[in-house]
Coordinates of C-alpha atoms in Angstrom, one line a residue:
M1 CA -9.7 5.4 12.3
T2 CA -11.2 4.9 8.9
L3 CA -11.3 1.6 7.2
L4 CA -11.4 1.1 3.4
R5 CA -11.9 -2.3 2.0
H6 CA -10.1 -3.2 -1.3
G7 CA -12.0 -3.0 -4.5
K8 CA -13.4 -5.9 -6.4
A9 CA -10.7 -8.5 -7.1
V10 CA -10.5 -11.3 -9.6
E11 CA -12.5 -14.3 -8.3
R12 CA -10.4 -16.9 -6.4
G13 CA -11.7 -19.6 -8.7
D14 CA -10.5 -17.7 -11.8
W15 CA -7.0 -17.0 -10.4
A16 CA -4.3 -19.6 -10.5
G17 CA -1.7 -17.7 -8.6
A18 CA -1.2 -17.0 -4.9
D19 CA -4.1 -15.3 -3.2
A20 CA -1.8 -12.4 -2.1
D21 CA -1.2 -11.7 -5.8
R22 CA -4.8 -11.7 -6.8
P23 CA -5.4 -8.3 -8.5
L24 CA -8.3 -5.9 -8.7
T25 CA -10.5 -6.2 -11.7
P26 CA -10.8 -3.3 -14.2
V27 CA -14.3 -2.6 -12.7
G28 CA -12.8 -2.8 -9.2
I29 CA -10.1 -0.3 -10.1
D30 CA -12.7 2.1 -11.7
H31 CA -15.1 1.9 -8.7
M32 CA -12.4 2.4 -6.1
D33 CA -10.8 5.3 -8.0
R34 CA -14.2 7.1 -8.4
T35 CA -15.0 6.3 -4.7
C36 CA -11.7 7.8 -3.5
W37 CA -12.1 10.9 -5.5
A38 CA -15.7 11.3 -4.4
L39 CA -14.5 11.1 -0.7
R40 CA -11.7 13.5 -1.2
G41 CA -13.4 16.5 0.3
M42 CA -14.3 14.5 3.4
V43 CA -10.9 13.0 4.2
G44 CA -9.4 15.9 6.1
P45 CA -12.3 17.7 7.6
V46 CA -14.6 14.8 8.4
L47 CA -12.7 11.5 8.4
D48 CA -9.5 12.8 10.1
V49 CA -7.1 10.6 8.0
A50 CA -3.4 11.4 8.2
E51 CA -1.9 8.5 6.3
I52 CA -2.9 5.3 4.7
W53 CA -1.9 1.8 5.8
S54 CA -2.0 -1.1 3.5
S55 CA -1.4 -4.8 3.5
P56 CA 1.3 -5.8 1.0
W57 CA -1.3 -8.0 -0.8
L58 CA -1.6 -6.7 -4.4
R59 CA -5.3 -5.8 -4.3
A60 CA -5.1 -4.0 -1.0
R61 CA -1.9 -2.2 -2.1
H62 CA -3.5 -1.1 -5.4
T63 CA -6.6 0.2 -3.6
A64 CA -4.4 2.1 -1.1
E65 CA -2.4 3.6 -3.9
L66 CA -5.6 4.9 -5.5
A67 CA -6.7 6.4 -2.2
A68 CA -3.2 7.9 -1.5
S69 CA -3.2 9.5 -4.9
A70 CA -6.7 11.0 -4.6
W71 CA -6.3 12.1 -1.0
E72 CA -2.7 13.2 -1.3
L73 CA -1.6 11.2 1.7
P74 CA 1.4 9.1 2.5
L75 CA 1.1 5.3 2.1
R76 CA 2.7 2.9 4.6
E77 CA 2.8 -0.8 3.9
K78 CA 2.2 -2.8 7.1
E79 CA 3.1 -6.5 6.9
W80 CA 0.8 -7.4 9.8
L81 CA -2.2 -6.4 7.8
A82 CA -1.7 -9.3 5.5
G83 CA -3.9 -12.4 5.8
G84 CA -2.7 -15.1 8.2
H85 CA -1.0 -12.7 10.6
T86 CA -2.1 -12.7 14.2

């Protein structure tokens, strides 16, 4: 199993909406995109990743989409990965 934390998101204090809808910042998007592309060569031979699972929360989903694009892997949304689920 490989875990990838979402990129830098808008600060909670700067966001008036629901936490689940808090987006990545432009810097967070850039850093995650570059990180995913930098790891691309390791995903198959070293990290043994077959698919990407994501919480439905916006920042997690956006990060997972960046990884799925760079790594050419399917993306599956898993509701139980959302905050507050046990």
